[in-house]
mmCIF file of C-alpha atoms in Angstrom:
data_model
loop_
_atom_site.group_PDB
_atom_site.id
_atom_site.type_symbol
_atom_site.label_atom_id
_atom_site.label_comp_id
_atom_site.label_asym_id
_atom_site.label_seq_id
_atom_site.Cartn_x
_atom_site.Cartn_y
_atom_site.Cartn_z
ATOM 1 C CA MET D 1 139.432 69.786 94.068
ATOM 2 C CA GLN D 2 138.673 73.494 93.950
ATOM 3 C CA PRO D 3 141.129 75.968 93.760
ATOM 4 C CA ILE D 4 141.852 77.638 96.993
ATOM 5 C CA ASP D 5 140.205 80.724 97.181
ATOM 6 C CA ASP D 6 140.488 83.437 99.918
ATOM 7 C CA ASP D 7 137.551 81.852 102.485
ATOM 8 C CA VAL D 8 139.445 78.554 102.073
ATOM 9 C CA ARG D 9 142.721 80.425 102.643
ATOM 10 C CA SER D 10 141.251 82.156 105.924
ATOM 11 C CA MET D 11 139.974 78.747 107.212
ATOM 12 C CA LEU D 12 143.354 77.161 107.029
ATOM 13 C CA ALA D 13 144.998 80.179 108.807
ATOM 14 C CA PHE D 14 142.608 79.926 111.294
ATOM 15 C CA ARG D 15 143.007 75.743 111.876
ATOM 16 C CA ASP D 16 146.575 76.963 111.962
ATOM 17 C CA GLY D 17 145.662 79.136 114.984
ATOM 18 C CA ASP D 18 145.115 82.446 113.615
ATOM 19 C CA GLU D 19 141.838 83.754 115.310
ATOM 20 C CA ARG D 20 141.614 86.756 113.110
ATOM 21 C CA ALA D 21 141.059 84.685 110.078
ATOM 22 C CA PHE D 22 137.868 83.300 111.767
ATOM 23 C CA ASP D 23 136.919 86.634 112.487
ATOM 24 C CA ALA D 24 137.133 87.714 109.216
ATOM 25 C CA LEU D 25 135.334 84.879 107.896
ATOM 26 C CA PHE D 26 132.242 85.541 110.158
ATOM 27 C CA ARG D 27 132.155 89.313 108.984
ATOM 28 C CA ARG D 28 132.280 87.846 105.421
ATOM 29 C CA TRP D 29 129.619 85.227 105.593
ATOM 30 C CA ALA D 30 127.323 85.874 108.705
ATOM 31 C CA GLY D 31 125.281 88.114 106.831
ATOM 32 C CA PRO D 32 124.562 85.913 103.841
ATOM 33 C CA VAL D 33 124.001 82.966 106.046
ATOM 34 C CA LEU D 34 121.671 85.011 108.042
ATOM 35 C CA ARG D 35 119.386 86.042 105.584
ATOM 36 C CA TYR D 36 119.094 82.382 104.329
ATOM 37 C CA LEU D 37 118.485 80.856 107.403
ATOM 38 C CA GLU D 38 115.730 83.526 107.935
ATOM 39 C CA ARG D 39 114.146 82.414 104.605
ATOM 40 C CA LEU D 40 114.298 78.689 106.023
ATOM 41 C CA VAL D 41 113.261 79.219 109.560
ATOM 42 C CA ARG D 42 110.737 82.272 109.098
ATOM 43 C CA ASP D 43 112.090 83.894 112.389
ATOM 44 C CA ARG D 44 114.779 86.576 113.026
ATOM 45 C CA ALA D 45 115.547 85.492 116.292
ATOM 46 C CA VAL D 46 115.969 81.698 115.821
ATOM 47 C CA ALA D 47 118.123 82.935 112.510
ATOM 48 C CA GLU D 48 120.512 84.867 114.646
ATOM 49 C CA GLU D 49 120.836 82.041 117.225
ATOM 50 C CA LEU D 50 121.637 79.504 114.294
ATOM 51 C CA VAL D 51 124.092 81.603 112.873
ATOM 52 C CA GLN D 52 125.950 81.621 116.009
ATOM 53 C CA GLU D 53 125.557 77.943 116.290
ATOM 54 C CA ALA D 54 126.951 77.360 112.659
ATOM 55 C CA PHE D 55 130.161 79.514 113.767
ATOM 56 C CA LEU D 56 130.520 77.538 116.641
ATOM 57 C CA ARG D 57 130.683 74.735 114.694
ATOM 58 C CA VAL D 58 133.233 75.990 112.162
ATOM 59 C CA HIS D 59 135.373 76.853 115.348
ATOM 60 C CA ARG D 60 134.944 73.709 116.957
ATOM 61 C CA SER D 61 135.871 71.709 113.589
ATOM 62 C CA ARG D 62 138.714 73.766 112.654
ATOM 63 C CA GLU D 63 141.402 70.971 113.170
ATOM 64 C CA ARG D 64 139.300 68.612 111.045
ATOM 65 C CA TYR D 65 138.878 70.874 108.312
ATOM 66 C CA ARG D 66 139.809 69.668 104.710
ATOM 67 C CA PRO D 67 139.675 72.212 101.833
ATOM 68 C CA ASP D 68 137.514 69.786 99.698
ATOM 69 C CA ALA D 69 134.893 72.531 98.641
ATOM 70 C CA ARG D 70 134.324 76.119 98.907
ATOM 71 C CA PHE D 71 134.271 77.363 102.266
ATOM 72 C CA SER D 72 130.995 78.806 101.456
ATOM 73 C CA THR D 73 129.499 75.362 100.553
ATOM 74 C CA TRP D 74 130.682 73.888 103.547
ATOM 75 C CA LEU D 75 129.170 76.590 105.792
ATOM 76 C CA TYR D 76 125.542 76.435 103.983
ATOM 77 C CA THR D 77 125.616 72.656 104.560
ATOM 78 C CA ILE D 78 126.171 73.474 108.202
ATOM 79 C CA ALA D 79 123.474 76.010 108.490
ATOM 80 C CA THR D 80 120.740 73.749 106.049
ATOM 81 C CA ASN D 81 121.343 71.013 108.324
ATOM 82 C CA LEU D 82 120.938 73.179 111.571
ATOM 83 C CA ALA D 83 117.456 74.959 110.192
ATOM 84 C CA ARG D 84 116.427 71.650 109.337
ATOM 85 C CA ASN D 85 117.075 70.449 112.830
ATOM 86 C CA GLU D 86 115.186 73.437 114.116
ATOM 87 C CA MET D 87 112.257 73.054 111.789
ATOM 88 C CA ARG D 88 111.758 69.422 112.784
ATOM 89 C CA ARG D 89 110.972 70.573 116.323
ATOM 90 C CA PRO D 90 107.093 70.306 116.800
ATOM 91 C CA PHE D 91 106.568 73.800 117.820
ATOM 92 C CA ARG D 92 108.753 74.928 114.948
ATOM 93 C CA ARG D 93 106.836 72.591 112.394
ATOM 94 C CA ALA D 94 103.672 74.307 113.386
ATOM 95 C CA LEU D 95 105.104 77.419 112.741
ATOM 96 C CA HIS D 96 107.084 76.380 109.678
ATOM 97 C CA GLU D 97 103.330 75.340 108.188
ATOM 98 C CA SER D 98 101.731 78.538 109.350
ATOM 99 C CA THR D 99 101.760 81.066 105.990
ATOM 100 C CA ASP D 100 100.471 84.090 108.244
ATOM 101 C CA PRO D 101 103.115 87.187 107.683
ATOM 102 C CA GLU D 102 104.607 88.573 110.752
ATOM 103 C CA PRO D 103 102.571 91.284 112.033
ATOM 104 C CA GLY D 104 104.113 94.525 111.539
ATOM 105 C CA GLU D 105 106.675 93.425 109.586
ATOM 106 C CA ALA D 106 107.804 96.217 107.374
ATOM 107 C CA PRO D 107 108.794 95.180 104.027
ATOM 108 C CA ARG D 108 112.116 96.255 102.689
ATOM 109 C CA GLU D 109 112.123 99.217 100.008
ATOM 110 C CA LEU D 110 113.074 98.424 96.749
ATOM 111 C CA ALA D 111 114.345 101.489 95.521
ATOM 112 C CA SER D 112 116.937 103.432 97.538
ATOM 113 C CA THR D 113 117.437 107.098 95.602
ATOM 114 C CA GLY D 114 114.121 109.625 95.832
ATOM 115 C CA PRO D 115 111.217 107.314 94.139
ATOM 116 C CA ALA D 116 107.743 108.642 94.025
ATOM 117 C CA VAL D 117 105.629 107.778 96.942
ATOM 118 C CA ASP D 118 103.825 105.572 94.585
ATOM 119 C CA ASP D 119 106.528 103.633 93.258
ATOM 120 C CA VAL D 120 108.040 103.140 97.251
ATOM 121 C CA ALA D 121 104.471 101.749 98.044
ATOM 122 C CA HIS D 122 104.197 99.772 95.274
ATOM 123 C CA ALA D 123 107.592 98.162 96.026
ATOM 124 C CA ARG D 124 106.798 97.374 99.354
ATOM 125 C CA ARG D 125 103.968 95.683 98.622
ATOM 126 C CA THR D 126 105.635 94.084 96.019
ATOM 127 C CA SER D 127 108.631 93.395 98.320
ATOM 128 C CA ALA D 128 105.746 91.936 100.876
ATOM 129 C CA GLU D 129 104.473 89.743 98.512
ATOM 130 C CA LEU D 130 107.270 88.316 97.270
ATOM 131 C CA GLU D 131 108.436 87.441 100.911
ATOM 132 C CA ARG D 132 104.918 85.816 101.398
ATOM 133 C CA ALA D 133 105.211 83.752 98.256
ATOM 134 C CA LEU D 134 108.686 82.780 99.090
ATOM 135 C CA GLU D 135 107.394 81.272 102.299
ATOM 136 C CA GLU D 136 104.809 79.323 100.828
ATOM 137 C CA LEU D 137 107.073 77.364 98.892
ATOM 138 C CA PRO D 138 108.116 73.917 99.942
ATOM 139 C CA GLU D 139 111.520 74.039 102.242
ATOM 140 C CA ARG D 140 113.913 72.750 99.900
ATOM 141 C CA GLN D 141 112.371 74.696 96.740
ATOM 142 C CA ARG D 142 113.103 77.753 98.801
ATOM 143 C CA ALA D 143 116.313 76.792 100.122
ATOM 144 C CA ALA D 144 117.309 75.558 96.400
ATOM 145 C CA LEU D 145 116.246 78.844 94.711
ATOM 146 C CA TRP D 146 117.728 80.980 97.394
ATOM 147 C CA LEU D 147 121.338 79.533 97.162
ATOM 148 C CA SER D 148 121.391 79.430 93.615
ATOM 149 C CA ALA D 149 119.783 82.665 92.832
ATOM 150 C CA VAL D 150 120.723 84.798 95.561
ATOM 151 C CA GLU D 151 123.552 83.203 97.034
ATOM 152 C CA GLY D 152 125.001 82.365 93.620
ATOM 153 C CA LEU D 153 125.873 78.623 94.780
ATOM 154 C CA SER D 154 126.086 76.149 91.458
ATOM 155 C CA TYR D 155 123.833 73.691 91.054
ATOM 156 C CA ALA D 156 126.455 71.214 92.326
ATOM 157 C CA GLU D 157 127.171 73.174 95.360
ATOM 158 C CA VAL D 158 123.520 73.355 96.233
ATOM 159 C CA ALA D 159 123.422 69.825 95.773
ATOM 160 C CA GLN D 160 125.715 69.167 98.166
ATOM 161 C CA ALA D 161 124.391 71.878 100.852
ATOM 162 C CA LEU D 162 120.785 69.999 100.182
ATOM 163 C CA GLU D 163 122.235 66.262 100.463
ATOM 164 C CA THR D 164 120.576 65.913 97.061
ATOM 165 C CA THR D 165 121.509 65.462 93.483
ATOM 166 C CA GLU D 166 122.241 67.806 90.677
ATOM 167 C CA LYS D 167 119.265 67.082 88.451
ATOM 168 C CA SER D 168 117.001 67.213 91.724
ATOM 169 C CA VAL D 169 118.438 70.832 92.435
ATOM 170 C CA LYS D 170 117.821 71.814 88.417
ATOM 171 C CA SER D 171 114.146 70.806 89.074
ATOM 172 C CA LEU D 172 113.856 72.372 92.607
ATOM 173 C CA VAL D 173 115.098 75.449 91.240
ATOM 174 C CA HIS D 174 112.912 75.652 88.300
ATOM 175 C CA ARG D 175 109.871 74.673 90.235
ATOM 176 C CA ALA D 176 110.509 77.498 92.902
ATOM 177 C CA ARG D 177 110.974 80.196 90.115
ATOM 178 C CA ALA D 178 108.226 79.146 88.215
ATOM 179 C CA GLY D 179 105.944 79.081 90.966
ATOM 180 C CA LEU D 180 106.970 82.442 92.179
ATOM 181 C CA VAL D 181 106.731 84.070 88.786
ATOM 182 C CA ASP D 182 103.436 82.656 88.232
ATOM 183 C CA ARG D 183 102.043 83.852 91.449
ATOM 184 C CA MET D 184 103.704 87.281 91.061
ATOM 185 C CA ALA D 185 102.357 87.724 87.715
ATOM 186 C CA GLU D 186 98.636 86.845 88.949
ATOM 187 C CA ALA D 187 99.015 89.554 91.566
ATOM 188 C CA HIS D 188 99.802 92.047 88.962
ATOM 189 C CA PRO D 189 98.860 91.113 85.687
ATOM 190 C CA GLU D 190 98.767 94.804 84.792
ATOM 191 C CA ARG D 191 102.666 94.928 85.366
ATOM 192 C CA GLY D 192 103.303 91.679 84.012
ATOM 193 C CA GLU D 193 106.248 91.595 86.532
ATOM 194 C CA ALA D 194 107.835 88.788 88.764
ATOM 195 C CA MET H 1 101.762 72.978 80.830
ATOM 196 C CA ARG H 2 102.777 69.828 78.722
ATOM 197 C CA ASP H 3 105.857 68.071 79.646
ATOM 198 C CA ASP H 4 108.005 69.265 76.746
ATOM 199 C CA GLU H 5 107.091 72.838 77.667
ATOM 200 C CA ILE H 6 107.907 71.853 81.383
ATOM 201 C CA LEU H 7 111.381 70.885 80.045
ATOM 202 C CA ALA H 8 111.882 73.942 78.048
ATOM 203 C CA ASP H 9 110.955 75.816 80.998
ATOM 204 C CA GLU H 10 113.230 74.223 83.289
ATOM 205 C CA ARG H 11 116.086 74.643 80.754
ATOM 206 C CA LEU H 12 115.314 78.322 80.423
ATOM 207 C CA SER H 13 115.864 78.148 84.365
ATOM 208 C CA ALA H 14 119.298 76.653 84.117
ATOM 209 C CA TYR H 15 119.865 79.079 81.438
ATOM 210 C CA VAL H 16 119.426 81.865 83.828
ATOM 211 C CA ASP H 17 121.827 80.327 86.381
ATOM 212 C CA GLY H 18 124.562 79.380 84.216
ATOM 213 C CA GLU H 19 124.040 75.832 84.364
ATOM 214 C CA LEU H 20 123.644 74.366 80.663
ATOM 215 C CA ASP H 21 126.496 73.444 78.420
ATOM 216 C CA ALA H 22 127.184 75.157 75.208
ATOM 217 C CA ASP H 23 124.904 72.623 73.312
ATOM 218 C CA ALA H 24 121.943 73.086 75.316
ATOM 219 C CA ARG H 25 122.840 77.185 75.837
ATOM 220 C CA ALA H 26 122.599 77.502 71.940
ATOM 221 C CA GLU H 27 119.266 75.878 71.795
ATOM 222 C CA VAL H 28 117.709 77.976 74.468
ATOM 223 C CA GLU H 29 119.274 81.170 72.666
ATOM 224 C CA ALA H 30 117.741 80.024 69.278
ATOM 225 C CA LEU H 31 114.299 79.445 71.084
ATOM 226 C CA LEU H 32 114.624 83.233 72.480
ATOM 227 C CA ARG H 33 115.421 84.215 69.356
ATOM 228 C CA ARG H 34 112.291 82.782 67.630
ATOM 229 C CA SER H 35 109.871 83.156 70.556
ATOM 230 C CA PRO H 36 108.433 86.308 72.384
ATOM 231 C CA GLU H 37 106.842 84.047 74.867
ATOM 232 C CA ALA H 38 110.156 82.815 75.873
ATOM 233 C CA ARG H 39 112.093 86.107 76.073
ATOM 234 C CA VAL H 40 108.762 87.174 78.196
ATOM 235 C CA ARG H 41 109.207 84.188 80.549
ATOM 236 C CA LEU H 42 113.027 84.743 80.406
ATOM 237 C CA ASP H 43 112.545 88.397 81.627
ATOM 238 C CA ARG H 44 110.232 87.227 84.414
ATOM 239 C CA PHE H 45 112.673 84.936 85.939
ATOM 240 C CA LEU H 46 115.746 87.410 85.457
ATOM 241 C CA ALA H 47 113.116 90.043 87.461
ATOM 242 C CA LEU H 48 112.354 87.686 90.140
ATOM 243 C CA ASP H 49 115.865 86.847 90.970
ATOM 244 C CA ARG H 50 116.588 90.602 90.875
ATOM 245 C CA SER H 51 113.927 91.220 93.713
ATOM 246 C CA LEU H 52 114.834 88.243 95.511
ATOM 247 C CA ARG H 53 118.704 89.823 95.858
ATOM 248 C CA GLU H 54 116.774 93.122 96.997
ATOM 249 C CA LEU H 55 114.481 91.599 99.210
ATOM 250 C CA ALA H 56 117.322 91.025 102.142
ATOM 251 C CA PRO H 57 120.700 93.045 102.448
ATOM 252 C CA ALA H 58 122.708 90.679 104.166
ATOM 253 C CA GLU H 59 122.950 93.114 107.531
ATOM 254 C CA LEU H 60 124.234 91.766 110.815
ATOM 255 C CA PRO H 61 122.696 93.046 113.632
ATOM 256 C CA PRO H 62 125.149 94.659 116.208
ATOM 257 C CA GLY H 63 126.305 92.554 119.006
ATOM 258 C CA LEU H 64 125.911 89.169 117.291
ATOM 259 C CA GLU H 65 129.752 89.119 116.745
ATOM 260 C CA ALA H 66 130.192 90.071 120.177
ATOM 261 C CA SER H 67 127.752 87.105 121.573
ATOM 262 C CA LEU H 68 129.388 84.607 119.425
ATOM 263 C CA ARG H 69 132.806 85.504 120.790
ATOM 264 C CA ARG H 70 131.224 85.045 124.356
ATOM 265 C CA ARG H 71 130.160 81.593 123.351
ATOM 266 C CA ILE H 72 133.403 80.805 121.909
ATOM 267 C CA ASP H 73 135.150 81.861 124.799
ATOM 268 C CA ALA H 74 133.194 79.880 127.261
ATOM 269 C CA GLU H 75 133.609 76.834 125.324
ATOM 270 C CA PRO H 76 136.028 74.207 126.665
ATOM 271 C CA ALA H 77 139.404 74.664 125.533
ATOM 272 C CA ALA H 78 140.304 72.859 122.354
ATOM 273 C CA ARG H 79 142.531 69.874 122.776
ATOM 274 C CA PRO H 80 144.187 67.528 120.837
ATOM 275 C CA ARG H 81 141.978 64.585 119.369
ATOM 276 C CA ARG H 82 143.727 61.722 121.509
ATOM 277 C CA ALA H 83 144.332 64.071 124.483
ATOM 278 C CA GLY H 84 142.437 64.065 127.363
ATOM 279 C CA PRO H 85 142.336 64.707 131.362
ATOM 280 C CA PRO H 86 145.094 63.064 133.168
ATOM 281 C CA ARG H 87 144.147 59.100 133.783
ATOM 282 C CA ARG H 88 143.736 59.794 137.259
ATOM 283 C CA LEU H 89 141.280 62.123 136.881
ATOM 284 C CA ARG H 90 139.436 60.259 134.055
ATOM 285 C CA ARG H 91 139.410 57.339 136.715
ATOM 286 C CA VAL H 92 137.771 59.345 139.453
ATOM 287 C CA ALA H 93 135.367 60.756 137.107
ATOM 288 C CA LEU H 94 134.659 57.268 135.821
ATOM 289 C CA ALA H 95 134.047 56.211 139.614
ATOM 290 C CA GLY H 96 131.556 59.112 140.424
ATOM 291 C CA PHE H 97 129.434 58.506 136.965
ATOM 292 C CA ALA H 98 129.572 54.773 137.788
ATOM 293 C CA ALA H 99 128.449 55.381 141.485
ATOM 294 C CA ALA H 100 126.032 57.993 140.225
ATOM 295 C CA ALA H 101 124.484 55.579 137.710
ATOM 296 C CA ALA H 102 124.438 53.045 140.426
ATOM 297 C CA ALA H 103 122.784 54.831 142.848
ATOM 298 C CA ALA H 104 119.900 55.965 140.349
ATOM 299 C CA LEU H 105 119.531 52.376 139.585
ATOM 300 C CA ALA H 106 119.123 51.415 143.102
ATOM 301 C CA LEU H 107 116.880 54.435 143.930
ATOM 302 C CA ALA H 108 114.757 52.836 141.148
ATOM 303 C CA LEU H 109 114.844 49.462 142.343
ATOM 304 C CA LEU H 110 114.522 49.913 145.823
ATOM 305 C CA PRO H 111 110.608 50.726 146.114
ATOM 306 C CA ARG H 112 110.031 47.496 144.621
ATOM 307 C CA GLY H 113 112.087 45.196 146.540
ATOM 308 C CA GLN H 114 111.173 46.447 149.923
ATOM 309 C CA SER H 115 107.594 45.395 148.710
ATOM 310 C CA ARG H 116 108.413 41.941 147.381
ATOM 311 C CA GLN H 117 110.280 41.390 150.690
ATOM 312 C CA GLU H 118 107.577 42.739 153.002
ATOM 313 C CA ASP H 119 104.470 41.832 151.945
ATOM 314 C CA PRO H 120 103.976 38.130 150.423
ATOM 315 C CA PRO H 121 106.005 36.088 152.364
ATOM 316 C CA LEU H 122 104.812 37.574 156.137
ATOM 317 C CA ALA H 123 101.412 37.534 154.869
ATOM 318 C CA ARG H 124 101.497 34.062 153.455
ATOM 319 C CA GLN H 125 103.233 32.589 156.813
ATOM 320 C CA ALA H 126 101.176 31.170 159.342
ATOM 321 C CA PRO H 127 102.253 32.929 162.638
ATOM 322 C CA PRO H 128 103.736 30.443 165.055
ATOM 323 C CA PRO H 129 101.283 29.934 167.907
ATOM 324 C CA GLU H 130 103.045 32.135 170.342
ATOM 325 C CA LEU H 131 102.957 34.824 167.822
ATOM 326 C CA ALA H 132 99.611 34.634 166.878
ATOM 327 C CA ARG H 133 98.257 35.123 170.810
ATOM 328 C CA ARG H 134 100.280 38.147 170.939
ATOM 329 C CA ASP H 135 101.966 41.047 169.505
ATOM 330 C CA PRO H 136 105.633 40.110 168.901
ATOM 331 C CA ALA H 137 108.386 41.842 170.073
ATOM 332 C CA PRO H 138 110.117 43.872 167.659
ATOM 333 C CA GLU H 139 113.544 41.556 167.693
ATOM 334 C CA GLN H 140 111.345 38.752 167.278
ATOM 335 C CA LEU H 141 110.056 40.104 164.145
ATOM 336 C CA ALA H 142 113.586 40.922 163.270
ATOM 337 C CA ARG H 143 114.750 37.402 163.656
ATOM 338 C CA GLN H 144 111.678 36.079 161.706
ATOM 339 C CA ALA H 145 111.651 38.550 158.872
ATOM 340 C CA PRO H 146 112.885 36.925 155.589
ATOM 341 C CA PRO H 147 116.462 37.446 154.913
ATOM 342 C CA ARG H 148 117.055 40.722 153.260
ATOM 343 C CA PRO H 149 118.577 40.382 149.811
ATOM 344 C CA PRO H 150 122.265 40.819 149.642
ATOM 345 C CA THR H 151 122.611 44.501 150.175
ATOM 346 C CA GLU H 152 126.259 44.589 149.320
ATOM 347 C CA GLU H 153 125.700 45.592 145.672
ATOM 348 C CA LEU H 154 123.275 48.592 146.329
ATOM 349 C CA PRO H 155 125.605 51.478 147.053
ATOM 350 C CA THR H 156 125.588 53.004 150.504
ATOM 351 C CA PRO H 157 125.776 56.731 151.216
ATOM 352 C CA GLU H 158 129.635 56.241 151.500
ATOM 353 C CA ASP H 159 129.471 55.313 148.026
ATOM 354 C CA LEU H 160 127.645 58.034 146.515
ATOM 355 C CA PRO H 161 129.692 60.779 144.828
ATOM 356 C CA THR H 162 130.393 63.801 146.469
ATOM 357 C CA ALA H 163 129.788 67.161 145.347
ATOM 358 C CA ALA H 164 133.399 67.399 144.549
ATOM 359 C CA GLU H 165 133.595 64.330 142.579
ATOM 360 C CA LEU H 166 130.288 65.234 140.305
ATOM 361 C CA LEU H 167 131.309 68.568 139.727
ATOM 362 C CA LEU H 168 134.650 67.070 138.643
ATOM 363 C CA VAL H 169 132.667 64.619 136.189
ATOM 364 C CA SER H 170 130.615 67.777 134.739
ATOM 365 C CA ASP H 171 133.935 69.537 134.411
ATOM 366 C CA LEU H 172 135.248 66.710 132.032
ATOM 367 C CA GLU H 173 133.718 65.450 128.906
ATOM 368 C CA ALA H 174 130.196 64.352 129.184
ATOM 369 C CA PRO H 175 129.317 60.941 127.384
ATOM 370 C CA GLU H 176 127.271 62.443 124.697
ATOM 371 C CA ASP H 177 129.824 64.733 123.891
ATOM 372 C CA LEU H 178 132.199 62.294 123.042
ATOM 373 C CA GLU H 179 132.789 60.773 119.640
ATOM 374 C CA VAL H 180 132.499 57.223 119.035
ATOM 375 C CA ILE H 181 136.282 55.997 119.722
ATOM 376 C CA GLU H 182 136.401 58.204 122.555
ATOM 377 C CA LEU H 183 133.315 56.919 124.296
ATOM 378 C CA LEU H 184 134.599 53.274 123.336
ATOM 379 C CA ASP H 185 137.833 54.320 125.216
ATOM 380 C CA TRP H 186 135.463 55.408 128.039
ATOM 381 C CA LEU H 187 133.898 52.024 128.161
ATOM 382 C CA GLY H 188 137.048 50.213 127.909
ATOM 383 C CA GLU H 189 138.321 51.866 130.779
ATOM 384 C CA LEU H 190 135.156 51.379 132.830
ATOM 385 C CA ASP H 191 135.734 47.296 132.047
ATOM 386 C CA ALA H 192 139.309 47.661 133.131
ATOM 387 C CA LEU H 193 138.368 48.973 136.518
ATOM 388 C CA ASP H 194 135.657 46.730 136.869
ATOM 389 C CA ARG H 195 138.483 43.996 136.153
ATOM 390 C CA GLY H 196 140.348 45.707 138.550
ATOM 391 C CA GLY H 197 137.960 45.711 141.258
ATOM 392 C CA ARG H 198 137.187 41.788 140.831
ATOM 393 C CA GLY H 199 140.684 41.022 140.729
#
């Protein structure tokens, strides 16, 4: 069994009736889960709805909770299953298969302190291109790379969240990473960047 | 890319994620010392991960927590796993649920039942001579009509659940919300009610 971390302690306190512990878990994890879900379902409003649904399930399941894994792994497993169900819906599948970027969606800036105008423009362009390239990855590659590279889950934890093997996760993460790097290098050969 | 190159690339990716054991890690580090291409590849992997992390700060929209709290407050109160509504309420709910199901079944079957009774037997029967000569009186038709199937199994309006009973059902757990064991309880109680009604 994993050592008990703060999240597990909070979840156990919540199981014993401490609602503030649940609030603390929500504030700690709702943001990361939201950005993960947004990458999976590619729709901000749907992702927000799914975040609420994920935490509702945590709330409902408190009496059955057992600290067998990190809280975050359990939460990402719930979130992944919700996203999969959402993407199985026919109209959602059509959206999911589309590769058109959201019209009018402003890419986020990469630089934060007084960059030159050219750098800001370039960062925005790169960011938008990366978002688009990410969207075009197969769902499982995208999920595996995001959970590993951004959310910091181990391959074992990603495997649990995606209900697959560590070997498969290793391959999924590599294919996603190599595909994105190659695509970004093609888009910006002069900078040789990712 | 050749198979061995793919394997080396996959190992480099796992190196970035800190997923290699000591031996594999040493091999990758040896490769990085002797291969400029491997170093470029590693730099690109690392740069990609940085860009991904900067892509989306984990910000919550205002109001999301309040919205979740409203949904939680609207949830039925948590209950112990084997607890449930009082037995009497469950029976009333079951009776209402069963009556509603029976009424729905009856409504679905009634039109076909009527057409079976009315059309073929009356059309095929040769009318008695006295009826053939003149229009029959309604009471004669009623006497000659084939017996209706027994109606005691169909619910009368009095058998249908009242609005209050339906409300009671909806206030309790809907069957699809039950877990398997609890659903079996429901079915068991339904059987018990059924046996009680017969006995």
